[in-house]
C-alpha positions as a Markdown table, in Angstrom:
| # | Residue | x | y | z |
|---|---|---|---|---|
| 1 | Met | -43.4 | 15.6 | -11.0 |
| 2 | Thr | -40.4 | 13.5 | -11.9 |
| 3 | Thr | -36.6 | 13.7 | -11.7 |
| 4 | Gln | -36.4 | 14.1 | -15.5 |
| 5 | Pro | -39.4 | 16.2 | -16.5 |
| 6 | Asp | -38.3 | 16.5 | -20.1 |
| 7 | Lys | -38.2 | 12.8 | -20.6 |
| 8 | Phe | -41.3 | 12.3 | -18.6 |
| 9 | Asn | -43.3 | 14.8 | -20.6 |
| 10 | Ala | -42.0 | 13.1 | -23.8 |
| 11 | Leu | -44.1 | 10.1 | -22.8 |
| 12 | Phe | -47.2 | 12.2 | -23.3 |
| 13 | Phe | -46.3 | 12.5 | -27.0 |
| 14 | Ser | -46.2 | 8.7 | -27.1 |
| 15 | Val | -49.7 | 8.5 | -25.5 |
| 16 | Phe | -50.9 | 11.2 | -27.9 |
| 17 | Phe | -50.0 | 9.2 | -31.0 |
| 18 | Leu | -51.4 | 6.0 | -29.5 |
| 19 | Phe | -54.8 | 7.6 | -28.7 |
| 20 | Ala | -54.9 | 9.3 | -32.1 |
| 21 | Gly | -54.2 | 6.1 | -34.0 |
| 22 | Phe | -56.7 | 4.3 | -31.8 |
| 23 | Gly | -59.4 | 7.0 | -32.5 |
| 24 | Leu | -58.8 | 6.8 | -36.2 |
| 25 | Phe | -58.8 | 3.1 | -36.4 |
| 26 | Leu | -61.8 | 2.5 | -34.1 |
| 27 | Asn | -64.1 | 5.0 | -35.7 |
| 28 | Ser | -63.1 | 4.3 | -39.3 |
| 29 | Ala | -63.5 | 0.5 | -39.1 |
| 30 | Gly | -67.3 | 0.6 | -39.3 |
| 31 | Val | -67.3 | 3.0 | -42.3 |
| 32 | Glu | -64.8 | 0.8 | -44.2 |
| 33 | Leu | -66.6 | -2.4 | -43.5 |
| 34 | Ser | -70.0 | -0.9 | -44.3 |
| 35 | Gln | -68.8 | 0.4 | -47.6 |
| 36 | Met | -67.5 | -3.2 | -48.4 |
| 37 | Gly | -71.1 | -4.4 | -48.0 |
| 38 | Val | -70.6 | -6.3 | -44.7 |
| 39 | Asn | -73.7 | -6.7 | -42.6 |
| 40 | Asn | -74.1 | -5.0 | -39.2 |
| 41 | Thr | -73.7 | -8.2 | -37.1 |
| 42 | Ala | -70.4 | -9.1 | -38.8 |
| 43 | Ile | -69.2 | -5.5 | -38.4 |
| 44 | Gly | -70.0 | -5.8 | -34.7 |
| 45 | Val | -68.2 | -9.1 | -34.3 |
| 46 | Leu | -65.1 | -7.7 | -36.0 |
| 47 | Asn | -65.1 | -4.6 | -33.8 |
| 48 | Ala | -65.5 | -6.8 | -30.7 |
| 49 | Ala | -62.4 | -8.7 | -31.8 |
| 50 | Phe | -60.3 | -5.6 | -30.9 |
| 51 | Phe | -61.6 | -5.8 | -27.3 |
| 52 | Val | -61.0 | -9.6 | -27.1 |
| 53 | Gly | -57.4 | -8.6 | -27.7 |
| 54 | Ala | -57.6 | -6.1 | -24.9 |
| 55 | Ala | -58.8 | -8.8 | -22.5 |
| 56 | Leu | -56.0 | -11.1 | -23.5 |
| 57 | Ser | -53.5 | -8.2 | -22.9 |
| 58 | Ala | -54.7 | -7.9 | -19.3 |
| 59 | Val | -53.8 | -11.5 | -18.8 |
| 60 | Ala | -50.6 | -12.0 | -20.7 |
| 61 | Ala | -48.9 | -8.7 | -21.5 |
| 62 | His | -47.3 | -8.4 | -18.1 |
| 63 | Arg | -45.4 | -11.7 | -18.6 |
| 64 | Val | -43.8 | -10.3 | -21.8 |
| 65 | Val | -42.8 | -7.1 | -20.0 |
| 66 | Ser | -41.5 | -8.9 | -17.0 |
| 67 | Gly | -39.3 | -11.1 | -19.3 |
| 68 | Val | -37.7 | -8.6 | -21.6 |
| 69 | Gly | -38.3 | -5.2 | -20.0 |
| 70 | His | -40.4 | -2.1 | -20.8 |
| 71 | Ile | -38.5 | -0.6 | -23.6 |
| 72 | Arg | -38.0 | -3.8 | -25.6 |
| 73 | Ser | -41.6 | -4.8 | -25.0 |
| 74 | Phe | -42.9 | -1.5 | -26.2 |
| 75 | Ser | -40.8 | -1.9 | -29.4 |
| 76 | Val | -42.1 | -5.4 | -29.9 |
| 77 | Phe | -45.8 | -4.5 | -29.3 |
| 78 | Gly | -45.5 | -1.4 | -31.5 |
| 79 | Ala | -43.9 | -3.4 | -34.4 |
| 80 | Val | -46.5 | -6.1 | -34.2 |
| 81 | Phe | -49.3 | -3.5 | -34.1 |
| 82 | Ala | -47.9 | -2.0 | -37.3 |
| 83 | Ile | -47.6 | -5.4 | -39.0 |
| 84 | Ala | -51.2 | -6.3 | -38.1 |
| 85 | Ala | -52.5 | -2.9 | -39.3 |
| 86 | Leu | -50.7 | -3.2 | -42.6 |
| 87 | Gly | -51.7 | -6.8 | -42.9 |
| 88 | His | -55.3 | -5.6 | -43.6 |
| 89 | Leu | -54.0 | -4.3 | -46.9 |
| 90 | Met | -53.1 | -7.8 | -48.1 |
| 91 | Thr | -56.5 | -9.5 | -47.9 |
| 92 | Asp | -60.2 | -8.9 | -47.7 |
| 93 | Asn | -60.9 | -12.1 | -45.9 |
| 94 | Leu | -63.0 | -11.2 | -42.8 |
| 95 | Trp | -61.7 | -14.1 | -40.8 |
| 96 | Val | -58.1 | -12.9 | -41.2 |
| 97 | Trp | -59.2 | -9.4 | -40.4 |
| 98 | Gly | -60.8 | -10.7 | -37.2 |
| 99 | Val | -57.5 | -12.3 | -36.1 |
| 100 | Leu | -55.6 | -9.2 | -37.0 |
| 101 | Arg | -57.9 | -7.1 | -34.9 |
| 102 | Val | -57.4 | -9.3 | -31.9 |
| 103 | Val | -53.7 | -8.7 | -32.3 |
| 104 | Leu | -54.2 | -5.0 | -32.6 |
| 105 | Gly | -56.2 | -4.9 | -29.4 |
| 106 | Phe | -53.7 | -6.9 | -27.6 |
| 107 | Cys | -50.8 | -4.7 | -28.7 |
| 108 | Tyr | -52.6 | -1.4 | -28.2 |
| 109 | Tyr | -53.5 | -2.1 | -24.6 |
| 110 | Ser | -50.1 | -3.6 | -23.9 |
| 111 | Leu | -48.5 | -0.4 | -25.1 |
| 112 | Leu | -50.8 | 1.7 | -22.9 |
| 113 | Met | -49.9 | -0.5 | -19.9 |
| 114 | Ile | -46.2 | 0.1 | -20.4 |
| 115 | Val | -46.4 | 3.9 | -20.7 |
| 116 | Glu | -48.8 | 4.2 | -17.8 |
| 117 | Ser | -46.5 | 2.2 | -15.5 |
| 118 | Trp | -43.9 | 4.9 | -16.1 |
| 119 | Phe | -46.4 | 7.6 | -15.1 |
| 120 | Ala | -47.5 | 5.7 | -12.0 |
| 121 | Glu | -44.0 | 5.1 | -10.7 |
| 122 | Arg | -42.1 | 8.3 | -11.7 |
| 123 | Ser | -44.8 | 10.8 | -10.5 |
| 124 | Thr | -44.8 | 11.8 | -6.9 |
| 125 | Ala | -47.9 | 11.5 | -4.7 |
| 126 | Ala | -48.3 | 15.2 | -4.8 |
| 127 | Ala | -48.2 | 15.4 | -8.6 |
| 128 | Arg | -50.4 | 12.4 | -9.5 |
| 129 | Ala | -53.6 | 14.5 | -9.7 |
| 130 | Lys | -51.8 | 16.8 | -12.3 |
| 131 | Val | -50.4 | 13.9 | -14.2 |
| 132 | Leu | -53.8 | 12.2 | -14.4 |
| 133 | Ala | -55.5 | 15.5 | -15.4 |
| 134 | Leu | -53.0 | 16.0 | -18.2 |
| 135 | Tyr | -53.5 | 12.4 | -19.2 |
| 136 | Asn | -57.2 | 13.1 | -19.6 |
| 137 | Val | -56.6 | 16.2 | -21.7 |
| 138 | Val | -54.2 | 14.3 | -24.0 |
| 139 | Tyr | -56.8 | 11.6 | -24.3 |
| 140 | Tyr | -59.6 | 13.9 | -25.4 |
| 141 | Ile | -57.4 | 16.0 | -27.7 |
| 142 | Ser | -55.7 | 13.1 | -29.4 |
| 143 | Phe | -58.8 | 10.9 | -29.8 |
| 144 | Thr | -60.6 | 13.9 | -31.3 |
| 145 | Ala | -57.7 | 14.5 | -33.6 |
| 146 | Gly | -57.9 | 10.9 | -34.8 |
| 147 | Ile | -61.6 | 11.3 | -35.5 |
| 148 | Ala | -60.9 | 14.5 | -37.4 |
| 149 | Leu | -58.7 | 12.6 | -39.8 |
| 150 | Leu | -61.8 | 10.9 | -41.0 |
| 151 | Ser | -62.9 | 14.2 | -42.5 |
| 152 | Phe | -60.1 | 13.9 | -45.1 |
| 153 | Lys | -61.9 | 11.0 | -46.6 |
| 154 | Leu | -59.0 | 8.6 | -46.4 |
| 155 | Ser | -59.1 | 5.4 | -48.3 |
| 156 | Ser | -58.8 | 2.0 | -46.5 |
| 157 | Asn | -55.2 | 1.7 | -47.4 |
| 158 | Glu | -54.4 | 5.2 | -46.1 |
| 159 | Ile | -56.3 | 4.6 | -42.8 |
| 160 | Phe | -54.3 | 1.4 | -42.1 |
| 161 | Thr | -51.1 | 3.1 | -43.1 |
| 162 | Val | -51.7 | 6.2 | -41.0 |
| 163 | Ser | -52.7 | 4.2 | -38.0 |
| 164 | Ala | -49.5 | 2.1 | -38.3 |
| 165 | Met | -47.4 | 5.3 | -38.7 |
| 166 | Met | -48.9 | 6.8 | -35.6 |
| 167 | Val | -48.1 | 3.8 | -33.4 |
| 168 | Met | -44.6 | 3.7 | -34.8 |
| 169 | Ala | -44.3 | 7.4 | -34.0 |
| 170 | Ala | -45.4 | 6.6 | -30.4 |
| 171 | Met | -42.4 | 4.2 | -30.2 |
| 172 | Leu | -39.8 | 7.0 | -30.6 |
| 173 | Pro | -40.1 | 8.8 | -27.2 |
| 174 | Val | -40.0 | 5.5 | -25.4 |
| 175 | Ala | -37.1 | 4.1 | -27.3 |
| 176 | Leu | -35.1 | 7.3 | -26.6 |
| 177 | Thr | -36.1 | 7.7 | -23.0 |
| 178 | Arg | -33.4 | 7.6 | -20.2 |
| 179 | Leu | -35.9 | 6.8 | -17.5 |
| 180 | His | -35.3 | 3.6 | -15.6 |
| 181 | Ala | -37.8 | 0.9 | -16.3 |
| 182 | Pro | -40.4 | 0.8 | -13.6 |
| 183 | Glu | -41.7 | -2.2 | -11.8 |
| 184 | Leu | -45.1 | -3.6 | -12.7 |
| 185 | Pro | -47.6 | -3.2 | -9.9 |
| 186 | Pro | -48.5 | -6.5 | -8.1 |
| 187 | Arg | -51.7 | -8.2 | -9.3 |
| 188 | Gln | -54.5 | -8.9 | -6.9 |
| 189 | Arg | -57.6 | -10.7 | -8.0 |
| 190 | Ile | -61.0 | -9.5 | -6.8 |
| 191 | Ser | -64.2 | -11.6 | -7.2 |
| 192 | Leu | -66.7 | -9.6 | -9.3 |
| 193 | Pro | -69.6 | -11.1 | -7.4 |
| 194 | Arg | -68.0 | -9.8 | -4.1 |
| 195 | Leu | -67.5 | -6.5 | -5.7 |
| 196 | Phe | -71.1 | -6.4 | -6.8 |
| 197 | Ala | -72.1 | -7.0 | -3.1 |
| 198 | Ile | -69.9 | -4.1 | -2.0 |
| 199 | Ala | -70.6 | -1.6 | -4.8 |
| 200 | Pro | -73.3 | -2.8 | -7.1 |
| 201 | Leu | -74.0 | 0.5 | -8.8 |
| 202 | Ala | -70.3 | 1.0 | -9.5 |
| 203 | Leu | -70.0 | -2.4 | -11.2 |
| 204 | Val | -73.2 | -2.1 | -13.2 |
| 205 | Gly | -72.4 | 1.5 | -14.1 |
| 206 | Ser | -68.9 | 0.6 | -15.4 |
| 207 | Phe | -70.3 | -2.3 | -17.4 |
| 208 | Thr | -73.1 | -0.3 | -18.9 |
| 209 | Ala | -70.7 | 2.6 | -19.7 |
| 210 | Gly | -68.7 | 0.0 | -21.8 |
| 211 | Leu | -71.9 | -1.1 | -23.5 |
| 212 | Leu | -72.8 | 2.5 | -24.3 |
| 213 | Met | -69.5 | 4.2 | -25.0 |
| 214 | Asn | -67.9 | 1.6 | -27.2 |
| 215 | Gly | -71.2 | 0.8 | -28.8 |
| 216 | Phe | -71.3 | 4.5 | -29.8 |
| 217 | Phe | -67.7 | 4.6 | -31.1 |
| 218 | Thr | -67.7 | 1.3 | -33.0 |
| 219 | Met | -71.2 | 1.4 | -34.6 |
| 220 | Ala | -72.2 | 5.1 | -34.8 |
| 221 | Ser | -70.4 | 5.5 | -38.1 |
| 222 | Val | -72.2 | 2.5 | -39.6 |
| 223 | Phe | -75.6 | 3.9 | -38.6 |
| 224 | Leu | -74.9 | 7.4 | -39.9 |
| 225 | Leu | -73.5 | 6.1 | -43.2 |
| 226 | Lys | -76.8 | 4.2 | -43.8 |
| 227 | Gln | -78.7 | 7.4 | -42.9 |
| 228 | Gly | -77.1 | 9.2 | -45.8 |
| 229 | Phe | -74.3 | 11.1 | -43.9 |
| 230 | Asp | -71.0 | 11.5 | -45.7 |
| 231 | Val | -67.7 | 10.7 | -44.0 |
| 232 | Arg | -67.0 | 14.4 | -43.1 |
| 233 | Gln | -70.4 | 14.8 | -41.4 |
| 234 | Ile | -69.8 | 11.5 | -39.5 |
| 235 | Ser | -66.5 | 12.9 | -38.3 |
| 236 | Phe | -68.1 | 16.1 | -37.1 |
| 237 | Tyr | -70.9 | 14.1 | -35.3 |
| 238 | Leu | -68.3 | 12.1 | -33.4 |
| 239 | Met | -66.2 | 15.1 | -32.6 |
| 240 | Thr | -69.2 | 16.9 | -31.3 |
| 241 | Ala | -69.8 | 14.1 | -28.8 |
| 242 | Met | -66.1 | 14.1 | -27.8 |
| 243 | Val | -65.9 | 17.8 | -27.2 |
| 244 | Met | -69.1 | 17.8 | -25.1 |
| 245 | Gly | -67.8 | 14.8 | -23.2 |
| 246 | Phe | -64.6 | 16.7 | -22.3 |
| 247 | Ala | -66.6 | 19.9 | -21.5 |
| 248 | Ala | -69.0 | 18.0 | -19.2 |
| 249 | Gln | -66.4 | 16.3 | -17.0 |
| 250 | Leu | -65.9 | 19.2 | -14.5 |
| 251 | Pro | -69.5 | 20.4 | -14.2 |
| 252 | Val | -70.7 | 16.8 | -13.7 |
| 253 | Ala | -67.9 | 16.2 | -11.1 |
| 254 | Lys | -69.0 | 19.2 | -9.1 |
| 255 | Leu | -72.7 | 18.2 | -9.2 |
| 256 | Ser | -71.9 | 14.7 | -8.1 |
| 257 | Asp | -69.8 | 16.0 | -5.2 |
| 258 | Arg | -72.8 | 18.0 | -4.1 |
| 259 | Tyr | -75.7 | 15.7 | -4.8 |
| 260 | Gly | -74.0 | 12.3 | -4.8 |
| 261 | Arg | -72.9 | 9.8 | -7.5 |
| 262 | Arg | -76.2 | 8.0 | -7.5 |
| 263 | Ala | -78.0 | 11.1 | -8.5 |
| 264 | Ala | -75.4 | 12.0 | -11.1 |
| 265 | Ile | -75.4 | 8.5 | -12.7 |
| 266 | Leu | -79.2 | 8.7 | -12.7 |
| 267 | Ala | -79.2 | 12.1 | -14.4 |
| 268 | Cys | -76.5 | 11.2 | -17.0 |
| 269 | Ser | -78.4 | 8.0 | -17.8 |
| 270 | Leu | -81.6 | 9.9 | -18.4 |
| 271 | Val | -79.8 | 12.5 | -20.5 |
| 272 | Ser | -78.4 | 9.6 | -22.7 |
| 273 | Ala | -81.8 | 7.9 | -22.9 |
| 274 | Ala | -83.5 | 11.2 | -23.8 |
| 275 | Gly | -80.9 | 12.0 | -26.5 |
| 276 | Ala | -81.4 | 8.5 | -28.1 |
| 277 | Ala | -85.2 | 8.9 | -27.8 |
| 278 | Ala | -85.0 | 12.3 | -29.5 |
| 279 | Gly | -83.0 | 10.7 | -32.3 |
| 280 | Ile | -85.8 | 8.2 | -32.8 |
| 281 | Gly | -88.4 | 11.0 | -32.7 |
| 282 | Leu | -86.5 | 13.0 | -35.3 |
| 283 | Met | -86.6 | 10.0 | -37.7 |
| 284 | Leu | -90.2 | 9.3 | -37.0 |
| 285 | Ala | -91.0 | 13.0 | -37.8 |
| 286 | Gly | -89.0 | 12.8 | -41.0 |
| 287 | Ile | -86.5 | 15.4 | -39.9 |
| 288 | Thr | -83.3 | 14.5 | -41.7 |
| 289 | Ala | -81.3 | 17.7 | -41.2 |
| 290 | Val | -77.7 | 17.2 | -40.1 |
| 291 | Trp | -78.0 | 19.7 | -37.3 |
| 292 | Ala | -80.7 | 17.6 | -35.6 |
| 293 | Gln | -78.4 | 14.6 | -35.3 |
| 294 | Tyr | -75.6 | 16.8 | -34.0 |
| 295 | Thr | -78.0 | 17.7 | -31.2 |
| 296 | Val | -78.2 | 14.0 | -30.3 |
| 297 | Ala | -74.4 | 13.8 | -30.3 |
| 298 | Phe | -74.4 | 16.8 | -28.0 |
| 299 | Met | -76.6 | 15.0 | -25.5 |
| 300 | Phe | -74.6 | 11.8 | -25.8 |
| 301 | Gly | -71.4 | 13.6 | -25.0 |
| 302 | Ile | -72.9 | 14.9 | -21.7 |
| 303 | Gly | -74.5 | 11.7 | -20.7 |
| 304 | Leu | -72.3 | 8.8 | -21.9 |
| 305 | Phe | -68.8 | 10.2 | -21.4 |
| 306 | Thr | -69.2 | 10.8 | -17.6 |
| 307 | Leu | -70.6 | 7.4 | -16.6 |
| 308 | Tyr | -67.3 | 5.5 | -16.1 |
| 309 | Ala | -65.7 | 8.2 | -13.9 |
| 310 | Leu | -68.9 | 8.4 | -11.8 |
| 311 | Ser | -68.9 | 4.6 | -11.3 |
| 312 | Val | -65.3 | 4.7 | -10.1 |
| 313 | Ala | -66.2 | 7.6 | -7.7 |
| 314 | Arg | -69.2 | 5.6 | -6.4 |
| 315 | Ala | -67.0 | 2.6 | -5.6 |
| 316 | Asn | -64.5 | 4.9 | -3.8 |
| 317 | Asp | -67.4 | 6.3 | -1.8 |
| 318 | Gln | -68.3 | 2.8 | -0.5 |
| 319 | Leu | -64.8 | 1.9 | 0.7 |
| 320 | Pro | -63.2 | 3.0 | 4.0 |
| 321 | Asn | -61.1 | 6.1 | 3.6 |
| 322 | Glu | -57.9 | 4.4 | 4.7 |
| 323 | Met | -58.2 | 1.5 | 2.3 |
| 324 | Ser | -56.5 | 1.4 | -1.2 |
| 325 | Thr | -59.0 | 1.4 | -4.1 |
| 326 | Val | -56.5 | 0.5 | -6.9 |
| 327 | Glu | -57.6 | -3.1 | -7.3 |
| 328 | Val | -61.3 | -2.0 | -7.2 |
| 329 | Ser | -60.6 | 0.5 | -10.0 |
| 330 | Arg | -58.9 | -2.2 | -12.0 |
| 331 | Ser | -61.9 | -4.5 | -11.6 |
| 332 | Leu | -64.2 | -1.7 | -12.7 |
| 333 | Leu | -62.0 | -1.2 | -15.8 |
| 334 | Phe | -62.2 | -4.9 | -16.5 |
| 335 | Ser | -66.0 | -4.7 | -16.2 |
| 336 | Tyr | -66.0 | -1.7 | -18.6 |
| 337 | Gly | -63.9 | -3.8 | -21.0 |
| 338 | Met | -66.4 | -6.7 | -20.9 |
| 339 | Gly | -69.2 | -4.2 | -21.7 |
| 340 | Ser | -67.0 | -2.8 | -24.5 |
| 341 | Met | -66.5 | -6.3 | -26.0 |
| 342 | Leu | -70.2 | -7.1 | -26.0 |
| 343 | Ala | -71.3 | -3.7 | -27.2 |
| 344 | Pro | -70.6 | -3.9 | -31.0 |
| 345 | Ile | -72.0 | -7.5 | -31.2 |
| 346 | Leu | -75.2 | -6.6 | -29.4 |
| 347 | Leu | -75.6 | -3.4 | -31.3 |
| 348 | Gly | -74.9 | -5.0 | -34.6 |
| 349 | Leu | -77.6 | -7.6 | -34.0 |
| 350 | Val | -80.1 | -5.0 | -32.9 |
| 351 | Met | -79.3 | -2.8 | -36.0 |
| 352 | Asp | -79.9 | -5.8 | -38.3 |
| 353 | Gln | -83.2 | -6.8 | -36.6 |
| 354 | Ala | -84.6 | -3.3 | -36.0 |
| 355 | Glu | -83.0 | -1.7 | -39.0 |
| 356 | Arg | -83.3 | 2.1 | -39.0 |
| 357 | Tyr | -84.4 | 2.5 | -35.4 |
| 358 | Gly | -82.2 | -0.1 | -33.8 |
| 359 | Phe | -79.1 | 2.1 | -33.1 |
| 360 | Tyr | -80.9 | 4.6 | -31.0 |
| 361 | Ala | -83.3 | 2.0 | -29.4 |
| 362 | Tyr | -80.2 | 0.2 | -28.0 |
| 363 | Phe | -79.1 | 3.4 | -26.2 |
| 364 | Val | -82.7 | 4.1 | -24.9 |
| 365 | Val | -82.9 | 0.6 | -23.4 |
| 366 | Phe | -79.6 | 0.3 | -21.7 |
| 367 | Ala | -79.4 | 3.9 | -20.5 |
| 368 | Ala | -82.9 | 3.5 | -19.1 |
| 369 | Leu | -82.0 | 0.2 | -17.4 |
| 370 | Leu | -79.1 | 1.9 | -15.7 |
| 371 | Ala | -81.3 | 4.8 | -14.6 |
| 372 | Val | -83.8 | 2.4 | -13.0 |
| 373 | Phe | -81.0 | 0.5 | -11.3 |
| 374 | Ala | -79.5 | 3.7 | -10.0 |
| 375 | Lys | -82.8 | 4.9 | -8.7 |
| 376 | Arg | -83.2 | 1.7 | -6.6 |
| 377 | Gln | -79.8 | 2.2 | -4.9 |
| 378 | Gln | -79.1 | 4.0 | -1.6 |
| 379 | Ala | -77.4 | 7.3 | -1.6 |
| 380 | Val | -74.0 | 7.7 | 0.2 |
| 381 | Pro | -74.1 | 10.4 | 3.0 |
| 382 | Glu | -72.3 | 13.5 | 1.9 |
| 383 | Asp | -69.8 | 13.3 | 4.8 |
| 384 | Lys | -68.7 | 9.8 | 3.6 |
| 385 | Arg | -68.1 | 10.6 | 0.0 |
| 386 | Ser | -64.6 | 10.7 | -1.5 |
| 387 | Met | -63.5 | 13.4 | -4.0 |
| 388 | His | -64.4 | 12.9 | -7.6 |
| 389 | Val | -61.6 | 12.3 | -10.0 |
| 390 | Asn | -62.0 | 12.2 | -13.8 |
| 391 | Met | -60.8 | 8.8 | -15.0 |
| 392 | Pro | -60.4 | 8.0 | -18.7 |
| 393 | Ala | -62.1 | 4.7 | -19.6 |
| 394 | Ala | -60.0 | 4.1 | -22.7 |
| 395 | Ala | -56.9 | 3.5 | -20.7 |
| 396 | Gly | -54.8 | 0.6 | -19.5 |
| 397 | Pro | -55.1 | -1.1 | -16.0 |
| 398 | Val | -52.1 | 0.8 | -14.6 |
| 399 | Ile | -53.9 | 4.1 | -14.8 |
| 400 | Ala | -55.6 | 3.2 | -11.5 |
| 401 | Asp | -52.3 | 3.7 | -9.7 |
| 402 | Leu | -52.4 | 7.4 | -10.6 |
| 403 | Asp | -55.6 | 7.9 | -8.7 |
| 404 | Pro | -54.8 | 10.7 | -6.2 |
| 405 | Arg | -57.5 | 9.3 | -3.9 |
| 406 | Asn | -55.0 | 6.8 | -2.7 |
| 407 | Asp | -52.3 | 9.3 | -1.9 |
| 408 | Ser | -53.3 | 10.6 | 1.6 |
| 409 | Gly | -54.3 | 8.5 | 4.6 |
| 410 | Val | -54.3 | 5.1 | 2.8 |
| 411 | Leu | -52.7 | 2.7 | 5.2 |
| 412 | Lys | -53.8 | -0.8 | 4.1 |
| 413 | Pro | -54.6 | -2.8 | 1.0 |
| 414 | Phe | -58.1 | -3.6 | -0.2 |
| 415 | Asp | -59.8 | -6.2 | 2.0 |
| 416 | Glu | -63.1 | -7.6 | 0.6 |
| 417 | Ala | -64.6 | -8.6 | 4.0 |
| 418 | Glu | -63.9 | -5.2 | 5.6 |
| 419 | Ala | -65.1 | -3.4 | 2.5 |
| 420 | Gln | -68.4 | -5.3 | 2.5 |
| 421 | Ala | -68.9 | -4.6 | 6.2 |
| 422 | Tyr | -68.4 | -0.9 | 5.6 |
| 423 | Ala | -70.8 | -0.9 | 2.6 |
| 424 | Glu | -73.4 | -2.5 | 4.7 |
| 425 | Glu | -72.9 | 0.1 | 7.4 |
| 426 | Leu | -73.4 | 2.8 | 4.9 |
| 427 | Ala | -76.6 | 1.2 | 3.7 |
| 428 | Arg | -77.9 | 1.0 | 7.3 |
| 429 | Glu | -77.1 | 4.7 | 7.8 |
| 430 | Ala | -78.9 | 5.6 | 4.5 |
| 431 | Gln | -82.0 | 3.7 | 5.5 |
| 432 | Ala | -82.0 | 5.3 | 9.0 |
| 433 | Asp | -81.8 | 8.8 | 7.4 |
| 434 | Ala | -84.6 | 8.0 | 4.9 |
| 435 | Pro | -88.0 | 9.5 | 5.7 |
| 436 | Pro | -90.4 | 6.9 | 7.2 |
| 437 | Pro | -93.0 | 5.5 | 4.8 |
| 438 | Glu | -96.5 | 6.9 | 4.9 |
| 439 | Gln | -98.9 | 5.0 | 7.1 |
| 440 | Asp | -102.0 | 3.5 | 5.7 |
| 441 | Met | -104.8 | 6.0 | 6.7 |
| 442 | Arg | -107.3 | 3.2 | 6.9 |
| 443 | Asn | -105.1 | 1.3 | 9.4 |
| 444 | Pro | -103.1 | 3.9 | 11.5 |
| 445 | Ala | -101.8 | 1.2 | 13.8 |
| 446 | Gly | -100.2 | -0.7 | 10.9 |
């Protein structure tokens, strides 16, 4: 897997602490703000500030890394993250908190980019599938561990302190590593409108996955707190969704390989919409038992957590086998990030306007819209599909370089014109294979 496996594996400890700190901070933010009496819209805006920082990281972080190197950059970003996290303890001014969260988002995604670039360069082509699989496992375990810390009913000061401690702990393996600093991958810009013309379902699916997934993580705790849940119950609700999301990855991947990504996206969207509708139904029926809401979390885990990987697989299906898909995957991750940035703002507004039912109504609407859009798309023939690979959405842009779908037979970089021509050819084949429409019995000649 690498020439120095002990040092390479140590980087996974760094990722573990990063994801755990992220999980704790992201899911506790809504609880803390809600307990301070902040309205849902303001909570949504403050949560969105984190993803504004993520977008800025995608634009500017590589310049810092290119200037001073990976190890120094990691130390700088880690130190600034800790300063911003602890800075929350000095003031209750929400404007200052908003700025601090932009800084946190910038530093967090910059840290991920640095670690992932080591994984991408130091892993051989034959080992990338294993590295990516382990990355997925670390993501789910560490993120769940971060959520589990909520059950200890930490105070605001303790949450910010623990988050800072975790990121500082993530700095240790990188600071001590003897691995040579990797080169950052070259950047290539892809027009999102052109990508929509090539793989519309993939682009819409990744954007909607951001709307749903990070709407869930940023605002579920706010909703549940106002329904009378205590912090421990909220923690278990979120962990239920995470565990089911992890468990559903392999079965959904196998089903999508057999029946196609379009069918899988449609099914997962419907499961998500049905789970949210069930949540509304439970409230209308006056059923307030905790187990009933855990059932909704169970369905969300199956439906929401698989959408991004399915969207990436759909995009890979619609590109020629010999063409690199790295830049397309990065564009889909950018689309996911835009959805993530809008999610808490939209959901906060909806929750303020629709009050009790707004949270689940948001998921019903957007999951149903994705299902309708997926239904209208053409299926890709089975012999033209690529293999499905589980891709974590809460990752940096370099994770696309670990995609094993680019390891065999990939001879040329992404080309928009050729990719669009191939997508149009697939659409013609799908239309030719579709059953002819029924003739009007009153006019057989028509």
